[in-house]
Tab-separated table of C-alpha atoms in Angstrom:
chain	number	residue	atom	x	y	z
A	1	MET	CA	19.906	1.680	29.407
A	2	SER	CA	18.585	-1.799	30.060
A	3	GLY	CA	15.390	-1.340	28.084
A	4	LEU	CA	13.869	-3.956	25.814
A	5	LEU	CA	15.026	-2.320	22.569
A	6	GLY	CA	18.565	-1.327	23.521
A	7	THR	CA	17.669	2.227	22.508
A	8	ASN	CA	15.192	4.933	23.382
A	9	VAL	CA	15.872	7.183	20.387
A	10	ILE	CA	12.779	7.754	18.269
A	11	THR	CA	13.861	7.935	14.637
A	12	GLN	CA	10.499	8.158	12.889
A	13	ILE	CA	6.835	9.008	13.363
A	14	GLY	CA	4.520	7.263	10.901
A	15	ILE	CA	1.234	8.853	9.837
A	16	LEU	CA	-1.543	7.136	7.893
A	17	VAL	CA	-3.169	9.150	5.135
A	18	HIS	CA	-5.781	8.561	2.461
A	19	ASP	CA	-4.074	10.714	-0.184
A	20	ILE	CA	-0.303	10.928	0.131
A	21	ASP	CA	0.118	13.387	-2.744
A	22	LYS	CA	-2.298	15.850	-1.186
A	23	THR	CA	-0.944	15.546	2.351
A	24	SER	CA	2.675	15.714	1.160
A	25	ARG	CA	1.910	19.053	-0.476
A	26	VAL	CA	0.328	20.298	2.762
A	27	TYR	CA	3.374	19.242	4.805
A	28	ALA	CA	5.752	20.819	2.306
A	29	ASP	CA	3.854	24.123	2.421
A	30	PHE	CA	3.461	24.090	6.206
A	31	PHE	CA	7.110	23.391	6.958
A	32	GLY	CA	8.684	25.147	3.975
A	33	MET	CA	10.154	22.004	2.453
A	34	ASP	CA	10.214	20.377	-0.966
A	35	VAL	CA	7.533	17.817	-1.790
A	36	PRO	CA	9.303	14.453	-1.562
A	37	PRO	CA	8.599	11.697	-4.064
A	38	ALA	CA	6.085	9.083	-2.921
A	39	ILE	CA	7.864	5.744	-2.913
A	40	LEU	CA	6.007	2.474	-3.469
A	41	THR	CA	7.113	-0.275	-1.079
A	42	ASP	CA	8.734	-3.315	-2.662
A	43	ALA	CA	6.766	-5.994	-4.502
A	44	PRO	CA	5.598	-8.969	-2.403
A	45	GLU	CA	8.388	-11.292	-3.557
A	46	ILE	CA	10.954	-8.812	-2.179
A	47	ALA	CA	9.022	-7.392	0.790
A	48	ARG	CA	7.795	-10.808	1.949
A	49	THR	CA	5.232	-8.991	4.083
A	50	GLU	CA	3.545	-10.972	6.826
A	51	PHE	CA	0.531	-9.517	8.573
A	52	GLU	CA	-0.809	-11.323	11.640
A	53	GLY	CA	1.232	-14.394	10.744
A	54	ALA	CA	0.115	-14.782	7.130
A	55	PRO	CA	1.720	-13.544	3.896
A	56	SER	CA	0.051	-10.426	2.488
A	57	PRO	CA	0.509	-8.754	-0.896
A	58	ALA	CA	-0.094	-5.391	0.818
A	59	ARG	CA	1.974	-2.443	-0.327
A	60	ALA	CA	1.971	1.233	0.545
A	61	ARG	CA	3.151	4.520	-0.847
A	62	LEU	CA	5.552	6.316	1.506
A	63	ALA	CA	6.845	9.890	1.730
A	64	PHE	CA	9.519	11.072	4.161
A	65	PHE	CA	10.110	14.505	5.697
A	66	ASP	CA	13.173	15.311	7.809
A	67	MET	CA	11.959	16.968	11.005
A	68	GLY	CA	14.977	17.629	13.179
A	69	SER	CA	16.531	14.379	14.307
A	70	LEU	CA	13.659	12.227	13.103
A	71	GLN	CA	11.550	11.629	10.048
A	72	MET	CA	7.853	12.034	9.493
A	73	GLU	CA	6.717	9.147	7.317
A	74	LEU	CA	3.423	9.524	5.477
A	75	ILE	CA	1.843	6.179	4.582
A	76	GLU	CA	-0.913	5.567	2.033
A	77	PRO	CA	-1.710	1.845	2.110
A	78	ASP	CA	-3.351	-0.179	-0.632
A	79	GLU	CA	-6.483	-2.222	0.050
A	80	HIS	CA	-4.790	-5.521	0.994
A	81	PRO	CA	-4.691	-6.573	4.668
A	82	SER	CA	-1.984	-4.782	6.651
A	83	THR	CA	-1.483	-2.938	9.904
A	84	TRP	CA	-1.698	0.238	7.818
A	85	ARG	CA	-5.001	-0.579	6.085
A	86	ASN	CA	-6.584	-1.930	9.262
A	87	ASP	CA	-5.660	1.103	11.350
A	88	LEU	CA	-6.722	3.519	8.632
A	89	ASN	CA	-10.099	1.796	8.323
A	90	GLU	CA	-10.617	1.583	12.084
A	91	HIS	CA	-9.188	4.880	13.323
A	92	GLY	CA	-8.914	7.095	10.257
A	93	GLU	CA	-5.955	9.258	9.364
A	94	GLY	CA	-3.380	9.996	12.040
A	95	VAL	CA	-0.319	8.685	13.855
A	96	HIS	CA	0.310	4.995	13.222
A	97	HIS	CA	3.653	4.308	14.926
A	98	ILE	CA	6.911	5.520	16.377
A	99	ALA	CA	10.049	3.780	15.147
A	100	PHE	CA	13.374	2.815	16.686
A	101	GLN	CA	16.572	1.714	14.953
A	102	ILE	CA	17.601	-1.586	16.507
A	103	ALA	CA	20.209	-4.312	16.017
A	104	GLY	CA	19.339	-8.009	15.916
A	105	MET	CA	15.769	-8.114	14.623
A	106	ALA	CA	14.978	-11.766	15.349
A	107	GLU	CA	16.240	-11.497	18.924
A	108	LYS	CA	14.426	-8.224	19.596
A	109	ILE	CA	11.145	-9.631	18.261
A	110	SER	CA	11.636	-12.648	20.495
A	111	VAL	CA	12.309	-10.496	23.569
A	112	LEU	CA	9.195	-8.433	22.946
A	113	GLU	CA	7.035	-11.481	22.282
A	114	GLY	CA	8.293	-12.874	25.590
A	115	LYS	CA	6.936	-9.759	27.269
A	116	GLY	CA	3.530	-10.251	25.665
A	117	TYR	CA	3.925	-7.871	22.717
A	118	ALA	CA	2.723	-9.677	19.593
A	119	LEU	CA	4.356	-9.290	16.206
A	120	GLN	CA	1.724	-7.547	14.106
A	121	GLN	CA	3.508	-7.198	10.771
A	122	LYS	CA	6.994	-7.623	9.371
A	123	GLY	CA	8.692	-7.248	6.034
A	124	GLU	CA	11.855	-6.542	4.125
A	125	TYR	CA	13.057	-3.537	2.191
A	126	THR	CA	16.221	-2.941	0.216
A	127	GLY	CA	18.932	-2.744	2.844
A	128	GLY	CA	16.933	-3.773	5.868
A	129	ARG	CA	13.807	-5.053	7.544
A	130	TYR	CA	11.022	-3.861	9.827
A	131	ALA	CA	8.603	-5.226	12.394
A	132	TYR	CA	5.540	-3.679	14.004
A	133	MET	CA	5.060	-4.915	17.567
A	134	ASP	CA	1.669	-4.528	19.219
A	135	THR	CA	2.696	-2.269	22.077
A	136	ALA	CA	-0.400	-0.067	21.768
A	137	PRO	CA	-2.327	-1.528	24.733
A	138	ASP	CA	0.623	-0.739	27.025
A	139	LEU	CA	2.475	2.210	25.474
A	140	LYS	CA	-0.621	3.703	23.795
A	141	VAL	CA	1.276	3.777	20.510
A	142	LEU	CA	2.551	1.118	18.131
A	143	VAL	CA	6.312	0.535	18.045
A	144	GLU	CA	8.149	-0.231	14.812
A	145	LEU	CA	11.576	-1.834	14.862
A	146	LEU	CA	13.868	-0.921	11.991
A	147	GLU	CA	17.112	-2.717	11.221
A	148	ASN	CA	19.396	-1.554	8.422
A	149	ASP	CA	22.277	-3.713	7.247
B	1	MET	CA	13.168	27.240	5.798
B	2	SER	CA	10.246	29.468	5.005
B	3	GLY	CA	7.676	27.342	6.814
B	4	LEU	CA	4.897	28.719	8.994
B	5	LEU	CA	6.587	27.906	12.319
B	6	GLY	CA	10.155	28.955	11.551
B	7	THR	CA	11.239	25.452	12.554
B	8	ASN	CA	10.621	21.850	11.603
B	9	VAL	CA	12.251	20.288	14.668
B	10	ILE	CA	9.834	18.133	16.634
B	11	THR	CA	10.673	18.492	20.327
B	12	GLN	CA	7.866	16.500	21.899
B	13	ILE	CA	5.239	13.841	21.270
B	14	GLY	CA	2.244	14.062	23.606
B	15	ILE	CA	0.251	10.944	24.527
B	16	LEU	CA	-3.102	10.897	26.318
B	17	VAL	CA	-3.535	8.284	29.030
B	18	HIS	CA	-6.178	7.362	31.563
B	19	ASP	CA	-3.721	6.403	34.322
B	20	ILE	CA	-0.399	8.223	34.189
B	21	ASP	CA	1.124	6.330	37.111
B	22	LYS	CA	0.472	2.977	35.471
B	23	THR	CA	1.625	4.004	31.997
B	24	SER	CA	4.709	5.762	33.363
B	25	ARG	CA	5.772	2.507	34.997
B	26	VAL	CA	5.241	0.667	31.704
B	27	TYR	CA	7.347	3.210	29.801
B	28	ALA	CA	10.072	3.096	32.427
B	29	ASP	CA	10.235	-0.706	32.264
B	30	PHE	CA	10.066	-0.842	28.470
B	31	PHE	CA	12.814	1.721	27.889
B	32	GLY	CA	14.941	1.013	30.958
B	33	MET	CA	14.436	4.443	32.502
B	34	ASP	CA	13.462	5.800	35.904
B	35	VAL	CA	9.801	6.524	36.566
B	36	PRO	CA	9.521	10.322	36.382
B	37	PRO	CA	7.334	12.252	38.802
B	38	ALA	CA	3.878	13.149	37.503
B	39	ILE	CA	3.613	16.926	37.547
B	40	LEU	CA	0.270	18.710	37.970
B	41	THR	CA	-0.145	21.651	35.591
B	42	ASP	CA	-0.454	25.071	37.221
B	43	ALA	CA	-3.619	26.261	38.910
B	44	PRO	CA	-6.086	28.186	36.713
B	45	GLU	CA	-5.011	31.625	37.971
B	46	ILE	CA	-1.468	30.898	36.754
B	47	ALA	CA	-2.205	28.713	33.723
B	48	ARG	CA	-5.002	30.978	32.445
B	49	THR	CA	-6.111	28.112	30.238
B	50	GLU	CA	-8.460	28.929	27.388
B	51	PHE	CA	-10.165	26.122	25.511
B	52	GLU	CA	-12.118	26.978	22.371
B	53	GLY	CA	-12.051	30.638	23.312
B	54	ALA	CA	-13.367	30.324	26.876
B	55	PRO	CA	-11.504	30.093	30.203
B	56	SER	CA	-11.326	26.542	31.558
B	57	PRO	CA	-10.218	25.312	34.983
B	58	ALA	CA	-8.855	22.171	33.283
B	59	ARG	CA	-5.601	20.757	34.574
B	60	ALA	CA	-3.607	17.669	33.746
B	61	ARG	CA	-0.911	15.483	35.232
B	62	LEU	CA	2.165	15.268	33.015
B	63	ALA	CA	5.171	12.941	32.912
B	64	PHE	CA	8.174	13.384	30.621
B	65	PHE	CA	10.562	10.820	29.170
B	66	ASP	CA	13.685	11.787	27.202
B	67	MET	CA	13.694	9.771	23.968
B	68	GLY	CA	16.700	10.864	21.967
B	69	SER	CA	16.326	14.448	20.853
B	70	LEU	CA	12.716	14.736	21.909
B	71	GLN	CA	10.459	14.085	24.862
B	72	MET	CA	7.531	11.754	25.230
B	73	GLU	CA	4.931	13.568	27.315
B	74	LEU	CA	2.253	11.479	28.986
B	75	ILE	CA	-0.895	13.469	29.778
B	76	GLU	CA	-3.672	12.488	32.172
B	77	PRO	CA	-6.315	15.219	32.009
B	78	ASP	CA	-8.905	16.012	34.637
B	79	GLU	CA	-12.619	16.100	33.797
B	80	HIS	CA	-12.881	19.786	32.879
B	81	PRO	CA	-13.198	20.787	29.212
B	82	SER	CA	-9.874	20.750	27.389
B	83	THR	CA	-8.310	19.492	24.174
B	84	TRP	CA	-6.890	16.662	26.291
B	85	ARG	CA	-10.192	15.570	27.858
B	86	ASN	CA	-12.113	15.923	24.591
B	87	ASP	CA	-9.637	13.866	22.595
B	88	LEU	CA	-9.363	11.222	25.288
B	89	ASN	CA	-13.141	10.884	25.407
B	90	GLU	CA	-13.524	10.836	21.638
B	91	HIS	CA	-10.511	8.829	20.506
B	92	GLY	CA	-9.234	7.042	23.604
B	93	GLU	CA	-5.628	6.769	24.669
B	94	GLY	CA	-2.947	7.561	22.117
B	95	VAL	CA	-0.972	10.313	20.450
B	96	HIS	CA	-2.415	13.775	21.055
B	97	HIS	CA	0.130	16.154	19.503
B	98	ILE	CA	3.603	16.875	18.218
B	99	ALA	CA	5.275	20.006	19.572
B	100	PHE	CA	7.642	22.620	18.181
B	101	GLN	CA	9.686	25.215	20.052
B	102	ILE	CA	8.877	28.571	18.495
B	103	ALA	CA	9.611	32.265	19.064
B	104	GLY	CA	6.893	34.939	19.066
B	105	MET	CA	3.776	33.109	20.202
B	106	ALA	CA	1.195	35.798	19.379
B	107	GLU	CA	2.572	36.290	15.880
B	108	LYS	CA	2.803	32.544	15.164
B	109	ILE	CA	-0.786	31.981	16.329
B	110	SER	CA	-1.869	34.829	14.074
B	111	VAL	CA	0.005	33.403	11.071
B	112	LEU	CA	-1.572	29.995	11.571
B	113	GLU	CA	-5.053	31.429	12.093
B	114	GLY	CA	-4.573	33.315	8.843
B	115	LYS	CA	-3.972	29.978	7.124
B	116	GLY	CA	-7.188	28.560	8.563
B	117	TYR	CA	-5.741	26.723	11.569
B	118	ALA	CA	-7.876	27.559	14.608
B	119	LEU	CA	-6.444	28.063	18.081
B	120	GLN	CA	-7.840	25.158	20.069
B	121	GLN	CA	-6.305	25.761	23.492
B	122	LYS	CA	-3.652	27.945	25.041
B	123	GLY	CA	-2.171	28.503	28.461
B	124	GLU	CA	0.801	29.544	30.523
B	125	TYR	CA	3.331	27.620	32.549
B	126	THR	CA	6.225	28.770	34.692
B	127	GLY	CA	8.743	30.088	32.188
B	128	GLY	CA	6.639	29.929	29.071
B	129	ARG	CA	3.393	29.373	27.215
B	130	TYR	CA	1.778	26.912	24.825
B	131	ALA	CA	-0.873	26.829	22.131
B	132	TYR	CA	-2.562	23.910	20.396
B	133	MET	CA	-3.464	24.746	16.805
B	134	ASP	CA	-6.040	22.644	14.990
B	135	THR	CA	-3.848	21.304	12.228
B	136	ALA	CA	-5.303	17.802	12.415
B	137	PRO	CA	-7.573	18.046	9.342
B	138	ASP	CA	-4.548	18.980	7.191
B	139	LEU	CA	-1.485	17.437	8.877
B	140	LYS	CA	-3.393	14.504	10.429
B	141	VAL	CA	-1.902	15.413	13.804
B	142	LEU	CA	-2.356	18.313	16.208
B	143	VAL	CA	0.527	20.806	16.461
B	144	GLU	CA	1.521	22.379	19.766
B	145	LEU	CA	3.559	25.565	19.853
B	146	LEU	CA	5.859	25.964	22.844
B	147	GLU	CA	7.609	29.210	23.747
B	148	ASN	CA	10.038	29.380	26.641
B	149	ASP	CA	11.268	32.719	27.941
């Protein structure tokens, strides 16, 4: 494995939705699971979200379903600028990203930028951080890097 | 687990592409893997493909990458009517479906149809069969059923 991420294990599929409560109920019924709580991402002073290089107050409500070895993440963004809001406005509901658990966020972002993949959005959450890299032109899907402490 | 499929384990993510040779090389470089061969789906007399209730001679070239516990499937469809060609024309390159390994194809299709999920396309391959069910309005992604003998 000499890939750019140091891993090829997909840990999450992210899906943009307009109404997370409604779609969570549909998923729970379809797959015979409990409806998970929708979690609001951290406030801007904790998340320190940057979208296209500028700070953004954007937040989202998230719901997670365990689907075998990976999670389905439903994402209902607010109206502030973000990769989530932009994609939802441009492409409608559907798959937003696939995620990989990596080590060494700053270095991985740098490696990917060196290969021409721009950092689209990054932020912090309790216990870790994330970055969306604009791999869509090449891989036909957005890649999210996740690093937990 | 009393879900509709009898499983919630995602075994495959399918991605539509215009040029499977080019995108396979990109995936191989990105993830540090070998370029897999692109496999042409079976001829119509074997595949017995039905799209929206009518036989279709549609075929596709497929390439598979092992990504942890699931496969990424790249799909380059031909020009004949299919879920692949329609989605590629309408939405461009990107995620087409998530797949689940199920048992009892006819019964599962019937259960899903009973819940309002239409059969979009089905066909055979050596050793098994598949069906795409139109779950996108509800789940925001298309579900493929796979049954291997």
